[in-house]
């Protein structure tokens, strides 16, 4: 169901809910800084909402496309970004947030409710201010918070991997490969999301337009790029932890296979002399040694059992059964 929320940015750099429910072309000219959040809008509803803004055709098409189409578009009077989220690692269609930056207005567009957006609204509606009273400061805060949620999710994966690693140390046989596979899919998704965030952080360093000028807030957006590099190392650490867990599991499986092969090898070695003896006495010759002895059958069986006992004792003494 369509949900449109419009906020102004107060003199204290916090959000103020505004009563408007429709966008206006006059917003392009006034000095009021706004944030419009659009949730669950159909392409037709979204087109009608954005019509007063007279957007560039490429940007309008990207906004209306229900699938990710353009990661970054920069025009003279508008800037468009598509930012994936840490959610949806198990979904075919990954959720993302479209961010449209105009001169004094930020518009966020998303298909479903995003907890990150809700948290940002709650934070900025209270005692957490932006670094400045403008839309660029809001863009900075949005990108930082979305990236922070992705890193937090990666840290949760690392913690879960550490718990599984401890369980593997205590009892390797209880290690569940499905849990490892799930962790690998999650951290792979978070790494891909972070790559897109890093790309956006980097490309924003080159933008100079009416919609966004990096030179006016170079320090903050340069810090965002540095934070992105730090986040990259954290996510790489989570990937390394999960990969180590995967190697531990593969080692457990390999040891299990080796143990079974060793047991089969021992059994084969124990019964090999018996196979030789039975093969010899199974030959169709009339003059085989011992064929005329009345107790020859029992003698051969006793010899075969003694061979099994001696061979098994030798292998046990050598530690092959361990």
mmCIF file of C-alpha atoms in Angstrom:
data_model
loop_
_atom_site.group_PDB
_atom_site.id
_atom_site.type_symbol
_atom_site.label_atom_id
_atom_site.label_comp_id
_atom_site.label_asym_id
_atom_site.label_seq_id
_atom_site.Cartn_x
_atom_site.Cartn_y
_atom_site.Cartn_z
ATOM 1 C CA UNK A 1 0.000 0.000 0.000
ATOM 2 C CA UNK A 2 1.336 3.405 -1.003
ATOM 3 C CA UNK A 3 2.832 5.375 1.861
ATOM 4 C CA UNK A 4 4.261 8.872 1.327
ATOM 5 C CA UNK A 5 5.926 10.744 4.167
ATOM 6 C CA UNK A 6 7.346 14.237 3.844
ATOM 7 C CA UNK A 7 9.741 15.791 6.333
ATOM 8 C CA UNK A 8 11.410 19.162 6.604
ATOM 9 C CA UNK A 9 14.866 19.744 8.081
ATOM 10 C CA UNK A 10 14.652 22.112 11.032
ATOM 11 C CA UNK A 11 17.134 24.789 12.022
ATOM 12 C CA UNK A 12 18.446 22.268 14.575
ATOM 13 C CA UNK A 13 19.135 19.840 11.707
ATOM 14 C CA UNK A 14 16.471 17.358 12.810
ATOM 15 C CA UNK A 15 13.382 16.116 10.963
ATOM 16 C CA UNK A 16 9.994 17.814 11.170
ATOM 17 C CA UNK A 17 6.956 15.936 9.748
ATOM 18 C CA UNK A 18 5.125 18.071 7.182
ATOM 19 C CA UNK A 19 1.411 17.808 6.370
ATOM 20 C CA UNK A 20 1.866 17.662 2.591
ATOM 21 C CA UNK A 21 1.097 14.397 0.789
ATOM 22 C CA UNK A 22 1.940 15.467 -2.770
ATOM 23 C CA UNK A 23 5.091 16.829 -4.378
ATOM 24 C CA UNK A 24 5.212 20.345 -5.764
ATOM 25 C CA UNK A 25 7.217 21.930 -8.579
ATOM 26 C CA UNK A 26 7.756 25.002 -6.375
ATOM 27 C CA UNK A 27 10.007 22.935 -4.115
ATOM 28 C CA UNK A 28 12.698 23.201 -6.768
ATOM 29 C CA UNK A 29 12.850 26.948 -6.225
ATOM 30 C CA UNK A 30 12.436 27.527 -2.487
ATOM 31 C CA UNK A 31 15.151 27.090 0.128
ATOM 32 C CA UNK A 32 13.293 24.579 2.321
ATOM 33 C CA UNK A 33 15.220 21.321 2.708
ATOM 34 C CA UNK A 34 12.991 18.239 2.596
ATOM 35 C CA UNK A 35 13.029 14.478 2.709
ATOM 36 C CA UNK A 36 10.262 12.573 0.893
ATOM 37 C CA UNK A 37 10.030 8.844 1.592
ATOM 38 C CA UNK A 38 7.887 6.826 -0.850
ATOM 39 C CA UNK A 39 7.037 3.240 0.056
ATOM 40 C CA UNK A 40 5.258 0.528 -1.991
ATOM 41 C CA UNK A 41 4.273 2.764 -4.906
ATOM 42 C CA UNK A 42 3.262 1.173 -8.206
ATOM 43 C CA UNK A 43 4.962 2.550 -11.352
ATOM 44 C CA UNK A 44 1.778 4.464 -12.213
ATOM 45 C CA UNK A 45 1.461 5.963 -8.722
ATOM 46 C CA UNK A 46 5.140 6.851 -8.653
ATOM 47 C CA UNK A 47 4.979 8.478 -12.080
ATOM 48 C CA UNK A 48 2.069 10.626 -10.940
ATOM 49 C CA UNK A 49 3.878 11.618 -7.731
ATOM 50 C CA UNK A 50 7.072 12.616 -9.546
ATOM 51 C CA UNK A 51 5.380 14.376 -12.473
ATOM 52 C CA UNK A 52 5.563 17.909 -10.942
ATOM 53 C CA UNK A 53 9.364 17.656 -10.669
ATOM 54 C CA UNK A 54 9.948 17.408 -14.449
ATOM 55 C CA UNK A 55 12.794 14.926 -14.040
ATOM 56 C CA UNK A 56 15.253 13.985 -16.766
ATOM 57 C CA UNK A 57 13.850 11.004 -18.771
ATOM 58 C CA UNK A 58 16.757 8.730 -17.791
ATOM 59 C CA UNK A 59 16.298 9.449 -14.089
ATOM 60 C CA UNK A 60 12.521 9.117 -14.289
ATOM 61 C CA UNK A 61 12.866 5.762 -16.069
ATOM 62 C CA UNK A 62 15.272 4.531 -13.375
ATOM 63 C CA UNK A 63 12.853 5.595 -10.630
ATOM 64 C CA UNK A 64 9.927 3.813 -12.283
ATOM 65 C CA UNK A 65 11.788 0.583 -13.061
ATOM 66 C CA UNK A 66 10.790 -2.031 -10.430
ATOM 67 C CA UNK A 67 14.165 -3.774 -10.900
ATOM 68 C CA UNK A 68 17.642 -2.360 -10.306
ATOM 69 C CA UNK A 69 18.676 -0.694 -13.546
ATOM 70 C CA UNK A 70 21.118 2.176 -12.936
ATOM 71 C CA UNK A 71 23.431 2.311 -9.954
ATOM 72 C CA UNK A 72 24.327 5.930 -10.507
ATOM 73 C CA UNK A 73 23.069 8.778 -12.717
ATOM 74 C CA UNK A 74 24.298 12.360 -12.413
ATOM 75 C CA UNK A 75 22.561 15.225 -14.212
ATOM 76 C CA UNK A 76 22.912 18.983 -13.818
ATOM 77 C CA UNK A 77 19.927 19.326 -11.508
ATOM 78 C CA UNK A 78 19.463 15.757 -10.180
ATOM 79 C CA UNK A 79 21.462 12.850 -8.816
ATOM 80 C CA UNK A 80 20.168 9.261 -8.707
ATOM 81 C CA UNK A 81 21.599 6.367 -6.656
ATOM 82 C CA UNK A 82 20.517 2.761 -6.124
ATOM 83 C CA UNK A 83 21.703 1.407 -2.780
ATOM 84 C CA UNK A 84 21.174 -2.287 -1.919
ATOM 85 C CA UNK A 85 20.476 -3.244 1.682
ATOM 86 C CA UNK A 86 21.707 -6.049 3.927
ATOM 87 C CA UNK A 87 18.224 -7.586 3.815
ATOM 88 C CA UNK A 88 17.078 -10.210 1.341
ATOM 89 C CA UNK A 89 20.181 -12.401 1.239
ATOM 90 C CA UNK A 90 17.887 -15.413 0.714
ATOM 91 C CA UNK A 91 15.668 -13.760 -1.908
ATOM 92 C CA UNK A 92 16.019 -13.827 -5.662
ATOM 93 C CA UNK A 93 15.079 -10.145 -5.932
ATOM 94 C CA UNK A 94 17.283 -8.254 -3.483
ATOM 95 C CA UNK A 95 15.727 -5.176 -1.819
ATOM 96 C CA UNK A 96 17.331 -1.826 -2.489
ATOM 97 C CA UNK A 97 16.736 1.844 -1.851
ATOM 98 C CA UNK A 98 16.524 4.383 -4.677
ATOM 99 C CA UNK A 99 17.767 7.826 -3.651
ATOM 100 C CA UNK A 100 16.934 10.871 -5.767
ATOM 101 C CA UNK A 101 18.830 14.039 -4.859
ATOM 102 C CA UNK A 102 17.527 17.399 -6.017
ATOM 103 C CA UNK A 103 18.765 20.852 -5.099
ATOM 104 C CA UNK A 104 17.107 21.004 -1.678
ATOM 105 C CA UNK A 105 15.228 17.713 -1.612
ATOM 106 C CA UNK A 106 16.053 14.055 -0.998
ATOM 107 C CA UNK A 107 13.547 11.438 -2.233
ATOM 108 C CA UNK A 108 13.882 7.813 -1.134
ATOM 109 C CA UNK A 109 11.916 5.095 -2.964
ATOM 110 C CA UNK A 110 11.583 1.485 -1.836
ATOM 111 C CA UNK A 111 9.164 -1.386 -2.541
ATOM 112 C CA UNK A 112 8.820 -2.670 1.031
ATOM 113 C CA UNK A 113 9.211 -1.274 4.509
ATOM 114 C CA UNK A 114 12.890 -0.926 5.371
ATOM 115 C CA UNK A 115 13.781 -0.951 9.051
ATOM 116 C CA UNK A 116 16.861 1.136 8.289
ATOM 117 C CA UNK A 117 14.696 3.983 6.985
ATOM 118 C CA UNK A 118 12.414 3.717 10.009
ATOM 119 C CA UNK A 119 15.392 3.852 12.368
ATOM 120 C CA UNK A 120 16.786 6.914 10.580
ATOM 121 C CA UNK A 121 13.440 8.701 10.856
ATOM 122 C CA UNK A 122 13.226 7.885 14.568
ATOM 123 C CA UNK A 123 16.817 9.033 15.182
ATOM 124 C CA UNK A 124 16.521 12.302 13.283
ATOM 125 C CA UNK A 125 13.134 12.982 14.820
ATOM 126 C CA UNK A 126 14.751 13.029 18.252
ATOM 127 C CA UNK A 127 18.064 14.199 19.629
ATOM 128 C CA UNK A 128 20.363 13.031 16.785
ATOM 129 C CA UNK A 129 20.976 15.967 14.412
ATOM 130 C CA UNK A 130 22.540 16.088 10.961
ATOM 131 C CA UNK A 131 25.942 17.685 10.610
ATOM 132 C CA UNK A 132 24.370 20.572 8.650
ATOM 133 C CA UNK A 133 21.011 22.030 7.736
ATOM 134 C CA UNK A 134 20.895 20.797 4.124
ATOM 135 C CA UNK A 135 19.946 17.825 1.937
ATOM 136 C CA UNK A 136 23.573 16.764 1.400
ATOM 137 C CA UNK A 137 23.899 16.153 5.130
ATOM 138 C CA UNK A 138 20.783 13.977 4.954
ATOM 139 C CA UNK A 139 22.264 12.003 2.034
ATOM 140 C CA UNK A 140 25.447 11.477 4.054
ATOM 141 C CA UNK A 141 23.462 10.227 7.055
ATOM 142 C CA UNK A 142 21.389 7.863 4.896
ATOM 143 C CA UNK A 143 24.439 6.290 3.295
ATOM 144 C CA UNK A 144 26.307 5.976 6.597
ATOM 145 C CA UNK A 145 23.384 4.312 8.369
ATOM 146 C CA UNK A 146 22.641 1.883 5.533
ATOM 147 C CA UNK A 147 26.315 0.915 5.401
ATOM 148 C CA UNK A 148 26.429 0.554 9.194
ATOM 149 C CA UNK A 149 23.492 -1.883 9.135
ATOM 150 C CA UNK A 150 25.306 -3.967 6.529
ATOM 151 C CA UNK A 151 28.480 -4.112 8.642
ATOM 152 C CA UNK A 152 26.464 -4.970 11.772
ATOM 153 C CA UNK A 153 24.864 -7.857 9.880
ATOM 154 C CA UNK A 154 28.316 -9.084 8.793
ATOM 155 C CA UNK A 155 29.525 -8.937 12.407
ATOM 156 C CA UNK A 156 26.549 -11.077 13.439
ATOM 157 C CA UNK A 157 27.648 -13.659 10.864
ATOM 158 C CA UNK A 158 31.159 -13.598 12.302
ATOM 159 C CA UNK A 159 29.815 -14.149 15.824
ATOM 160 C CA UNK A 160 27.686 -17.076 14.646
ATOM 161 C CA UNK A 161 30.714 -18.529 12.865
ATOM 162 C CA UNK A 162 32.740 -18.250 16.092
ATOM 163 C CA UNK A 163 30.017 -20.118 18.006
ATOM 164 C CA UNK A 164 29.995 -22.880 15.381
ATOM 165 C CA UNK A 165 33.785 -22.968 15.421
ATOM 166 C CA UNK A 166 33.748 -23.537 19.194
ATOM 167 C CA UNK A 167 31.118 -26.251 18.761
ATOM 168 C CA UNK A 168 33.329 -27.855 16.120
ATOM 169 C CA UNK A 169 36.243 -27.827 18.556
ATOM 170 C CA UNK A 170 34.144 -29.414 21.322
ATOM 171 C CA UNK A 171 32.448 -32.000 19.101
ATOM 172 C CA UNK A 172 33.382 -31.970 15.405
ATOM 173 C CA UNK A 173 30.721 -34.557 14.559
ATOM 174 C CA UNK A 174 27.913 -32.108 15.479
ATOM 175 C CA UNK A 175 28.958 -29.511 12.882
ATOM 176 C CA UNK A 176 25.998 -28.782 10.569
ATOM 177 C CA UNK A 177 26.973 -28.091 6.925
ATOM 178 C CA UNK A 178 23.621 -26.364 6.272
ATOM 179 C CA UNK A 179 24.431 -23.701 8.865
ATOM 180 C CA UNK A 180 27.815 -23.096 7.251
ATOM 181 C CA UNK A 181 26.212 -22.825 3.826
ATOM 182 C CA UNK A 182 23.724 -20.278 5.168
ATOM 183 C CA UNK A 183 26.510 -18.197 6.703
ATOM 184 C CA UNK A 184 28.427 -18.261 3.412
ATOM 185 C CA UNK A 185 25.394 -17.022 1.469
ATOM 186 C CA UNK A 186 24.753 -14.256 3.980
ATOM 187 C CA UNK A 187 28.303 -12.953 4.130
ATOM 188 C CA UNK A 188 28.592 -13.163 0.334
ATOM 189 C CA UNK A 189 25.489 -10.971 0.053
ATOM 190 C CA UNK A 190 26.854 -8.475 2.576
ATOM 191 C CA UNK A 191 30.150 -8.295 0.668
ATOM 192 C CA UNK A 192 28.292 -7.588 -2.597
ATOM 193 C CA UNK A 193 26.191 -4.905 -0.889
ATOM 194 C CA UNK A 194 29.332 -3.317 0.517
ATOM 195 C CA UNK A 195 30.954 -3.248 -2.928
ATOM 196 C CA UNK A 196 28.019 -1.188 -4.202
ATOM 197 C CA UNK A 197 28.269 1.142 -1.209
ATOM 198 C CA UNK A 198 31.990 1.615 -1.823
ATOM 199 C CA UNK A 199 31.311 2.389 -5.478
ATOM 200 C CA UNK A 200 28.754 5.034 -4.513
ATOM 201 C CA UNK A 201 31.081 6.531 -1.903
ATOM 202 C CA UNK A 202 33.844 6.737 -4.492
ATOM 203 C CA UNK A 203 31.799 8.137 -7.351
ATOM 204 C CA UNK A 204 30.272 10.826 -5.126
ATOM 205 C CA UNK A 205 33.779 12.271 -4.773
ATOM 206 C CA UNK A 206 33.547 13.341 -8.432
ATOM 207 C CA UNK A 207 30.126 15.030 -8.468
ATOM 208 C CA UNK A 208 29.748 18.773 -8.862
ATOM 209 C CA UNK A 209 26.216 19.849 -9.797
ATOM 210 C CA UNK A 210 23.227 21.831 -8.580
ATOM 211 C CA UNK A 211 21.866 18.712 -6.912
ATOM 212 C CA UNK A 212 25.072 17.802 -5.097
ATOM 213 C CA UNK A 213 28.498 19.399 -4.767
ATOM 214 C CA UNK A 214 31.167 17.327 -3.051
ATOM 215 C CA UNK A 215 33.487 20.318 -2.617
ATOM 216 C CA UNK A 216 31.055 21.857 -0.117
ATOM 217 C CA UNK A 217 31.195 18.788 2.153
ATOM 218 C CA UNK A 218 34.433 17.148 1.074
ATOM 219 C CA UNK A 219 35.556 16.284 4.613
ATOM 220 C CA UNK A 220 32.420 14.326 5.467
ATOM 221 C CA UNK A 221 32.199 12.360 2.230
ATOM 222 C CA UNK A 222 35.936 11.666 2.306
ATOM 223 C CA UNK A 223 35.423 10.243 5.793
ATOM 224 C CA UNK A 224 32.630 8.083 4.368
ATOM 225 C CA UNK A 225 35.100 6.604 1.884
ATOM 226 C CA UNK A 226 37.539 5.892 4.718
ATOM 227 C CA UNK A 227 34.760 4.239 6.735
ATOM 228 C CA UNK A 228 33.963 2.160 3.670
ATOM 229 C CA UNK A 229 37.546 0.887 3.593
ATOM 230 C CA UNK A 230 37.341 0.001 7.293
ATOM 231 C CA UNK A 231 34.033 -1.777 6.696
ATOM 232 C CA UNK A 232 35.639 -3.706 3.855
ATOM 233 C CA UNK A 233 38.231 -5.121 6.239
ATOM 234 C CA UNK A 234 35.553 -6.063 8.768
ATOM 235 C CA UNK A 235 33.472 -7.883 6.155
ATOM 236 C CA UNK A 236 36.608 -9.566 4.803
ATOM 237 C CA UNK A 237 37.288 -10.781 8.349
ATOM 238 C CA UNK A 238 33.779 -12.254 8.543
ATOM 239 C CA UNK A 239 34.328 -13.979 5.188
ATOM 240 C CA UNK A 240 37.637 -15.348 6.431
ATOM 241 C CA UNK A 241 36.000 -16.717 9.583
ATOM 242 C CA UNK A 242 33.282 -18.489 7.586
ATOM 243 C CA UNK A 243 35.868 -19.848 5.113
ATOM 244 C CA UNK A 244 37.916 -21.177 8.044
ATOM 245 C CA UNK A 245 34.800 -22.870 9.395
ATOM 246 C CA UNK A 246 34.171 -24.421 5.988
ATOM 247 C CA UNK A 247 37.725 -25.760 5.902
ATOM 248 C CA UNK A 248 37.285 -27.207 9.407
ATOM 249 C CA UNK A 249 34.139 -28.994 8.305
ATOM 250 C CA UNK A 250 35.854 -30.327 5.179
ATOM 251 C CA UNK A 251 38.700 -31.586 7.375
ATOM 252 C CA UNK A 252 36.187 -33.371 9.639
ATOM 253 C CA UNK A 253 34.553 -35.007 6.627
ATOM 254 C CA UNK A 254 37.934 -35.977 5.182
ATOM 255 C CA UNK A 255 39.020 -37.515 8.484
ATOM 256 C CA UNK A 256 35.774 -39.462 8.602
ATOM 257 C CA UNK A 257 36.332 -40.768 5.061
ATOM 258 C CA UNK A 258 39.981 -41.580 5.815
ATOM 259 C CA UNK A 259 38.936 -43.504 8.936
ATOM 260 C CA UNK A 260 36.467 -45.591 6.965
ATOM 261 C CA UNK A 261 38.960 -46.249 4.196
ATOM 262 C CA UNK A 262 41.554 -47.250 6.791
ATOM 263 C CA UNK A 263 39.106 -49.702 8.365
ATOM 264 C CA UNK A 264 38.284 -51.217 4.976
ATOM 265 C CA UNK A 265 41.992 -51.467 4.195
ATOM 266 C CA UNK A 266 42.650 -53.310 7.468
ATOM 267 C CA UNK A 267 39.790 -55.733 6.824
ATOM 268 C CA UNK A 268 41.131 -56.376 3.332
ATOM 269 C CA UNK A 269 44.651 -56.954 4.693
ATOM 270 C CA UNK A 270 43.381 -59.351 7.376
ATOM 271 C CA UNK A 271 41.395 -61.473 4.941
ATOM 272 C CA UNK A 272 43.963 -61.395 2.136
ATOM 273 C CA UNK A 273 45.880 -64.465 3.464
ATOM 274 C CA UNK A 274 42.581 -66.314 3.831
ATOM 275 C CA UNK A 275 41.697 -65.493 0.245
ATOM 276 C CA UNK A 276 45.088 -66.825 -0.863
ATOM 277 C CA UNK A 277 44.690 -70.073 1.084
ATOM 278 C CA UNK A 278 41.114 -70.639 -0.088
ATOM 279 C CA UNK A 279 42.188 -69.853 -3.638
ATOM 280 C CA UNK A 280 44.982 -72.415 -3.521
ATOM 281 C CA UNK A 281 42.837 -75.183 -2.054
ATOM 282 C CA UNK A 282 40.059 -74.391 -4.464
ATOM 283 C CA UNK A 283 42.168 -75.543 -7.404
ATOM 284 C CA UNK A 284 40.962 -78.645 -9.286
ATOM 285 C CA UNK A 285 44.030 -80.897 -8.818
ATOM 286 C CA UNK A 286 43.990 -84.423 -7.448
ATOM 287 C CA UNK A 287 47.446 -84.303 -5.894
ATOM 288 C CA UNK A 288 47.242 -81.188 -3.714
ATOM 289 C CA UNK A 289 49.309 -81.530 -0.470
ATOM 290 C CA UNK A 290 47.214 -82.665 2.469
ATOM 291 C CA UNK A 291 44.253 -83.833 0.364
ATOM 292 C CA UNK A 292 44.584 -87.327 1.793
ATOM 293 C CA UNK A 293 44.812 -86.294 5.440
ATOM 294 C CA UNK A 294 41.655 -87.000 7.376
ATOM 295 C CA UNK A 295 41.919 -83.918 9.617
ATOM 296 C CA UNK A 296 43.281 -81.677 6.839
ATOM 297 C CA UNK A 297 40.081 -79.590 6.735
ATOM 298 C CA UNK A 298 40.329 -78.733 10.429
ATOM 299 C CA UNK A 299 44.067 -78.071 10.140
ATOM 300 C CA UNK A 300 43.539 -75.583 7.322
ATOM 301 C CA UNK A 301 40.687 -73.820 9.175
ATOM 302 C CA UNK A 302 42.834 -73.610 12.316
ATOM 303 C CA UNK A 303 45.701 -72.181 10.293
ATOM 304 C CA UNK A 304 43.397 -69.634 8.655
ATOM 305 C CA UNK A 305 41.948 -68.497 12.015
ATOM 306 C CA UNK A 306 45.448 -68.253 13.455
ATOM 307 C CA UNK A 307 46.464 -66.087 10.483
ATOM 308 C CA UNK A 308 43.506 -63.746 11.120
ATOM 309 C CA UNK A 309 44.390 -63.492 14.835
ATOM 310 C CA UNK A 310 48.077 -62.842 14.230
ATOM 311 C CA UNK A 311 47.408 -60.265 11.473
ATOM 312 C CA UNK A 312 44.729 -58.442 13.508
ATOM 313 C CA UNK A 313 46.943 -58.409 16.629
ATOM 314 C CA UNK A 314 49.831 -56.986 14.626
ATOM 315 C CA UNK A 315 47.706 -54.162 13.160
ATOM 316 C CA UNK A 316 46.259 -53.395 16.608
ATOM 317 C CA UNK A 317 49.749 -53.272 18.126
ATOM 318 C CA UNK A 318 50.836 -50.881 15.370
ATOM 319 C CA UNK A 319 47.896 -48.566 16.165
ATOM 320 C CA UNK A 320 45.990 -48.985 12.888
ATOM 321 C CA UNK A 321 42.658 -49.288 14.669
ATOM 322 C CA UNK A 322 42.940 -45.873 16.340
#
